[in-house]
Amino acid sequence: MPKKTKKTSAGTPATTALTAAGTDFTLHSYEHDPAAPSYGEEAAQALGVEPARVFKTLVASVDDRLTVAIVPVSATLDLKALASAVGGKRATMADPAAAERTTGYVRGGISPLGQRKRLPTALDESATGYETICVSAGRRGLEVELSPADLASLTDAVLAPIARS
């Protein structure tokens, strides 16, 4: 059974940022399986949450500028739509090492919150269809549940249709 905690820090920069901002959130932890083929799908299954409500944090390069994209784990990132959403022309997935170095998190545990360097961020507009969504809390096996409005506000995210099924 996932552990739930309200408004306490689990020691990650993401939960520290949420606590400092006074944002309501619920922390969910689960035993991460290193053999899991998809971190996001693993999180959805472990938490018993529909995959469309669990969002993955991806780092892309838009016109050579690192940019965060937050999309449902049940979807893929539309790179052209991401570029358009942040006012760019061309987007590619970022080098994983550059994403880790810039955000301060490891792949599979990159949170859109509390990153080492604030990056332009886009949140898929499907998030607004839910009262709360889950995103990585900054390490594998740890998710934070919060309102999409709070996530968008804390990350200065643009809401746009950046995911495709």
PDB file of C-alpha atoms in Angstrom:
ATOM      1  CA  MET A   1       0.000   0.000   0.000  1.00  0.00           C
ATOM      2  CA  PRO A   2       1.495   3.383  -0.976  1.00  0.00           C
ATOM      3  CA  LYS A   3       2.400   5.670   1.874  1.00  0.00           C
ATOM      4  CA  LYS A   4       0.535   8.980   1.910  1.00  0.00           C
ATOM      5  CA  THR A   5       1.840  12.107   3.590  1.00  0.00           C
ATOM      6  CA  LYS A   6       0.412  15.616   3.514  1.00  0.00           C
ATOM      7  CA  LYS A   7       2.627  18.695   3.345  1.00  0.00           C
ATOM      8  CA  THR A   8       5.831  17.147   4.601  1.00  0.00           C
ATOM      9  CA  SER A   9       9.200  17.062   2.968  1.00  0.00           C
ATOM     10  CA  ALA A  10      10.630  13.742   1.838  1.00  0.00           C
ATOM     11  CA  GLY A  11      13.961  15.394   1.431  1.00  0.00           C
ATOM     12  CA  THR A  12      13.833  15.966  -2.333  1.00  0.00           C
ATOM     13  CA  PRO A  13      14.119  19.427  -3.853  1.00  0.00           C
ATOM     14  CA  ALA A  14      10.593  18.938  -5.268  1.00  0.00           C
ATOM     15  CA  THR A  15       8.921  18.293  -1.917  1.00  0.00           C
ATOM     16  CA  THR A  16      11.009  21.002  -0.271  1.00  0.00           C
ATOM     17  CA  ALA A  17       9.792  23.481  -2.921  1.00  0.00           C
ATOM     18  CA  LEU A  18       6.171  22.414  -2.419  1.00  0.00           C
ATOM     19  CA  THR A  19       6.427  22.756   1.347  1.00  0.00           C
ATOM     20  CA  ALA A  20       8.136  26.161   1.087  1.00  0.00           C
ATOM     21  CA  ALA A  21       5.387  27.384  -1.266  1.00  0.00           C
ATOM     22  CA  GLY A  22       2.671  26.218   1.134  1.00  0.00           C
ATOM     23  CA  THR A  23       1.154  24.053  -1.612  1.00  0.00           C
ATOM     24  CA  ASP A  24      -1.240  21.226  -0.708  1.00  0.00           C
ATOM     25  CA  PHE A  25       0.083  17.889  -1.936  1.00  0.00           C
ATOM     26  CA  THR A  26       0.045  14.207  -1.139  1.00  0.00           C
ATOM     27  CA  LEU A  27       3.205  12.160  -1.298  1.00  0.00           C
ATOM     28  CA  HIS A  28       2.996   8.573  -2.544  1.00  0.00           C
ATOM     29  CA  SER A  29       5.862   6.117  -2.285  1.00  0.00           C
ATOM     30  CA  TYR A  30       6.152   2.636  -3.719  1.00  0.00           C
ATOM     31  CA  GLU A  31       8.842   0.034  -4.194  1.00  0.00           C
ATOM     32  CA  HIS A  32      10.526   0.814  -7.523  1.00  0.00           C
ATOM     33  CA  ASP A  33      11.384  -2.225  -9.666  1.00  0.00           C
ATOM     34  CA  PRO A  34      14.605  -1.541 -11.626  1.00  0.00           C
ATOM     35  CA  ALA A  35      13.406  -4.025 -14.279  1.00  0.00           C
ATOM     36  CA  ALA A  36      10.196  -2.072 -14.972  1.00  0.00           C
ATOM     37  CA  PRO A  37      10.076  -1.135 -18.676  1.00  0.00           C
ATOM     38  CA  SER A  38       8.308   2.211 -18.029  1.00  0.00           C
ATOM     39  CA  TYR A  39       8.769   4.326 -14.903  1.00  0.00           C
ATOM     40  CA  GLY A  40       5.463   6.128 -15.431  1.00  0.00           C
ATOM     41  CA  GLU A  41       3.386   3.033 -16.114  1.00  0.00           C
ATOM     42  CA  GLU A  42       4.998   1.400 -13.063  1.00  0.00           C
ATOM     43  CA  ALA A  43       3.986   4.393 -10.918  1.00  0.00           C
ATOM     44  CA  ALA A  44       0.386   4.350 -12.193  1.00  0.00           C
ATOM     45  CA  GLN A  45       0.051   0.648 -11.506  1.00  0.00           C
ATOM     46  CA  ALA A  46       1.698   0.820  -8.074  1.00  0.00           C
ATOM     47  CA  LEU A  47      -0.518   3.733  -7.022  1.00  0.00           C
ATOM     48  CA  GLY A  48      -3.703   2.307  -8.528  1.00  0.00           C
ATOM     49  CA  VAL A  49      -4.200   5.493 -10.554  1.00  0.00           C
ATOM     50  CA  GLU A  50      -5.309   5.637 -14.188  1.00  0.00           C
ATOM     51  CA  PRO A  51      -2.257   6.282 -16.421  1.00  0.00           C
ATOM     52  CA  ALA A  52      -3.871   9.405 -17.915  1.00  0.00           C
ATOM     53  CA  ARG A  53      -3.640  11.021 -14.443  1.00  0.00           C
ATOM     54  CA  VAL A  54       0.041  10.205 -13.922  1.00  0.00           C
ATOM     55  CA  PHE A  55       2.325  12.609 -15.783  1.00  0.00           C
ATOM     56  CA  LYS A  56       5.929  12.076 -16.843  1.00  0.00           C
ATOM     57  CA  THR A  57       8.507  14.822 -16.967  1.00  0.00           C
ATOM     58  CA  LEU A  58      10.507  14.888 -20.179  1.00  0.00           C
ATOM     59  CA  VAL A  59      13.327  17.223 -21.119  1.00  0.00           C
ATOM     60  CA  ALA A  60      13.604  18.330 -24.724  1.00  0.00           C
ATOM     61  CA  SER A  61      15.759  20.785 -26.589  1.00  0.00           C
ATOM     62  CA  VAL A  62      13.734  23.498 -28.326  1.00  0.00           C
ATOM     63  CA  ASP A  63      15.900  25.567 -30.647  1.00  0.00           C
ATOM     64  CA  ASP A  64      18.913  24.442 -28.554  1.00  0.00           C
ATOM     65  CA  ARG A  65      17.287  25.509 -25.261  1.00  0.00           C
ATOM     66  CA  LEU A  66      16.376  22.828 -22.715  1.00  0.00           C
ATOM     67  CA  THR A  67      12.641  22.751 -22.057  1.00  0.00           C
ATOM     68  CA  VAL A  68      10.469  20.637 -19.753  1.00  0.00           C
ATOM     69  CA  ALA A  69       7.411  18.834 -21.111  1.00  0.00           C
ATOM     70  CA  ILE A  70       4.888  17.256 -18.726  1.00  0.00           C
ATOM     71  CA  VAL A  71       2.636  14.691 -20.435  1.00  0.00           C
ATOM     72  CA  PRO A  72       0.499  11.725 -19.340  1.00  0.00           C
ATOM     73  CA  VAL A  73       2.405   8.445 -19.083  1.00  0.00           C
ATOM     74  CA  SER A  74      -0.256   6.956 -21.366  1.00  0.00           C
ATOM     75  CA  ALA A  75       0.755   9.335 -24.187  1.00  0.00           C
ATOM     76  CA  THR A  76       3.823  10.432 -26.113  1.00  0.00           C
ATOM     77  CA  LEU A  77       5.266  13.890 -26.461  1.00  0.00           C
ATOM     78  CA  ASP A  78       4.471  15.710 -29.700  1.00  0.00           C
ATOM     79  CA  LEU A  79       7.765  17.525 -30.281  1.00  0.00           C
ATOM     80  CA  LYS A  80       6.354  19.856 -32.939  1.00  0.00           C
ATOM     81  CA  ALA A  81       3.501  20.873 -30.609  1.00  0.00           C
ATOM     82  CA  LEU A  82       5.987  21.444 -27.768  1.00  0.00           C
ATOM     83  CA  ALA A  83       8.134  23.708 -29.938  1.00  0.00           C
ATOM     84  CA  SER A  84       5.064  25.700 -30.940  1.00  0.00           C
ATOM     85  CA  ALA A  85       3.805  25.940 -27.340  1.00  0.00           C
ATOM     86  CA  VAL A  86       7.027  27.573 -26.136  1.00  0.00           C
ATOM     87  CA  GLY A  87       7.519  29.781 -29.175  1.00  0.00           C
ATOM     88  CA  GLY A  88      10.178  27.666 -30.861  1.00  0.00           C
ATOM     89  CA  LYS A  89      10.617  26.138 -34.273  1.00  0.00           C
ATOM     90  CA  ARG A  90      12.243  22.750 -33.724  1.00  0.00           C
ATOM     91  CA  ALA A  91      12.354  20.325 -30.819  1.00  0.00           C
ATOM     92  CA  THR A  92      14.290  17.125 -30.166  1.00  0.00           C
ATOM     93  CA  MET A  93      14.637  15.015 -27.060  1.00  0.00           C
ATOM     94  CA  ALA A  94      17.479  16.261 -24.869  1.00  0.00           C
ATOM     95  CA  ASP A  95      20.578  14.238 -24.168  1.00  0.00           C
ATOM     96  CA  PRO A  96      19.780  12.284 -20.954  1.00  0.00           C
ATOM     97  CA  ALA A  97      23.065  13.346 -19.313  1.00  0.00           C
ATOM     98  CA  ALA A  98      22.313  17.015 -20.039  1.00  0.00           C
ATOM     99  CA  ALA A  99      18.787  16.598 -18.641  1.00  0.00           C
ATOM    100  CA  GLU A 100      20.134  15.037 -15.435  1.00  0.00           C
ATOM    101  CA  ARG A 101      22.903  17.619 -15.036  1.00  0.00           C
ATOM    102  CA  THR A 102      20.562  20.574 -15.601  1.00  0.00           C
ATOM    103  CA  THR A 103      17.610  19.383 -13.485  1.00  0.00           C
ATOM    104  CA  GLY A 104      19.605  17.757 -10.694  1.00  0.00           C
ATOM    105  CA  TYR A 105      17.537  14.591 -10.945  1.00  0.00           C
ATOM    106  CA  VAL A 106      18.155  11.127 -12.428  1.00  0.00           C
ATOM    107  CA  ARG A 107      16.209   9.714 -15.370  1.00  0.00           C
ATOM    108  CA  GLY A 108      13.007   8.122 -14.181  1.00  0.00           C
ATOM    109  CA  GLY A 109      12.961  10.494 -11.221  1.00  0.00           C
ATOM    110  CA  ILE A 110      13.027  13.900 -12.912  1.00  0.00           C
ATOM    111  CA  SER A 111      10.480  16.128 -11.259  1.00  0.00           C
ATOM    112  CA  PRO A 112       9.126  19.306 -12.838  1.00  0.00           C
ATOM    113  CA  LEU A 113       9.473  20.891  -9.383  1.00  0.00           C
ATOM    114  CA  GLY A 114      12.605  21.973  -7.539  1.00  0.00           C
ATOM    115  CA  GLN A 115      14.931  21.653 -10.499  1.00  0.00           C
ATOM    116  CA  ARG A 116      18.509  22.900 -10.192  1.00  0.00           C
ATOM    117  CA  LYS A 117      17.907  25.354 -13.050  1.00  0.00           C
ATOM    118  CA  ARG A 118      14.437  26.668 -13.902  1.00  0.00           C
ATOM    119  CA  LEU A 119      13.582  25.709 -17.469  1.00  0.00           C
ATOM    120  CA  PRO A 120      10.724  26.779 -19.737  1.00  0.00           C
ATOM    121  CA  THR A 121       7.906  24.327 -19.059  1.00  0.00           C
ATOM    122  CA  ALA A 122       4.825  23.119 -20.910  1.00  0.00           C
ATOM    123  CA  LEU A 123       2.070  21.046 -19.285  1.00  0.00           C
ATOM    124  CA  ASP A 124      -0.282  19.045 -21.478  1.00  0.00           C
ATOM    125  CA  GLU A 125      -3.729  20.633 -21.291  1.00  0.00           C
ATOM    126  CA  SER A 126      -5.337  17.241 -20.516  1.00  0.00           C
ATOM    127  CA  ALA A 127      -4.151  17.783 -16.924  1.00  0.00           C
ATOM    128  CA  THR A 128      -6.914  20.341 -16.419  1.00  0.00           C
ATOM    129  CA  GLY A 129      -9.487  17.560 -16.738  1.00  0.00           C
ATOM    130  CA  TYR A 130      -8.482  16.217 -13.314  1.00  0.00           C
ATOM    131  CA  GLU A 131      -8.769  17.602  -9.808  1.00  0.00           C
ATOM    132  CA  THR A 132      -5.292  16.244  -9.061  1.00  0.00           C
ATOM    133  CA  ILE A 133      -2.482  14.657 -11.063  1.00  0.00           C
ATOM    134  CA  CYS A 134       0.675  12.811 -10.062  1.00  0.00           C
ATOM    135  CA  VAL A 135       4.226  13.732 -11.091  1.00  0.00           C
ATOM    136  CA  SER A 136       7.615  12.544  -9.925  1.00  0.00           C
ATOM    137  CA  ALA A 137       8.623  13.843  -6.520  1.00  0.00           C
ATOM    138  CA  GLY A 138      12.287  13.689  -7.447  1.00  0.00           C
ATOM    139  CA  ARG A 139      13.285  10.062  -7.238  1.00  0.00           C
ATOM    140  CA  ARG A 140      12.169   6.711  -8.564  1.00  0.00           C
ATOM    141  CA  GLY A 141       9.410   5.270  -6.414  1.00  0.00           C
ATOM    142  CA  LEU A 142       8.181   8.640  -5.158  1.00  0.00           C
ATOM    143  CA  GLU A 143       5.273  10.579  -6.668  1.00  0.00           C
ATOM    144  CA  VAL A 144       3.608  13.788  -5.600  1.00  0.00           C
ATOM    145  CA  GLU A 145      -0.100  14.399  -6.169  1.00  0.00           C
ATOM    146  CA  LEU A 146      -1.240  17.995  -6.561  1.00  0.00           C
ATOM    147  CA  SER A 147      -3.660  20.135  -8.517  1.00  0.00           C
ATOM    148  CA  PRO A 148      -2.741  20.901 -12.130  1.00  0.00           C
ATOM    149  CA  ALA A 149      -3.244  24.612 -11.393  1.00  0.00           C
ATOM    150  CA  ASP A 150      -0.679  24.486  -8.576  1.00  0.00           C
ATOM    151  CA  LEU A 151       1.783  22.598 -10.771  1.00  0.00           C
ATOM    152  CA  ALA A 152       1.366  25.115 -13.603  1.00  0.00           C
ATOM    153  CA  SER A 153       1.750  28.035 -11.220  1.00  0.00           C
ATOM    154  CA  LEU A 154       4.854  26.690  -9.468  1.00  0.00           C
ATOM    155  CA  THR A 155       6.616  25.873 -12.752  1.00  0.00           C
ATOM    156  CA  ASP A 156       5.339  28.853 -14.766  1.00  0.00           C
ATOM    157  CA  ALA A 157       4.098  26.266 -17.261  1.00  0.00           C
ATOM    158  CA  VAL A 158       2.178  27.026 -20.404  1.00  0.00           C
ATOM    159  CA  LEU A 159      -0.855  24.796 -20.877  1.00  0.00           C
ATOM    160  CA  ALA A 160      -0.940  23.373 -24.393  1.00  0.00           C
ATOM    161  CA  PRO A 161      -1.893  20.208 -26.315  1.00  0.00           C
ATOM    162  CA  ILE A 162       1.616  18.699 -26.372  1.00  0.00           C
ATOM    163  CA  ALA A 163       0.716  14.999 -26.005  1.00  0.00           C
ATOM    164  CA  ARG A 164      -0.605  12.500 -28.491  1.00  0.00           C
ATOM    165  CA  SER A 165      -2.096   9.095 -27.823  1.00  0.00           C
TER     166      SER A 165
END
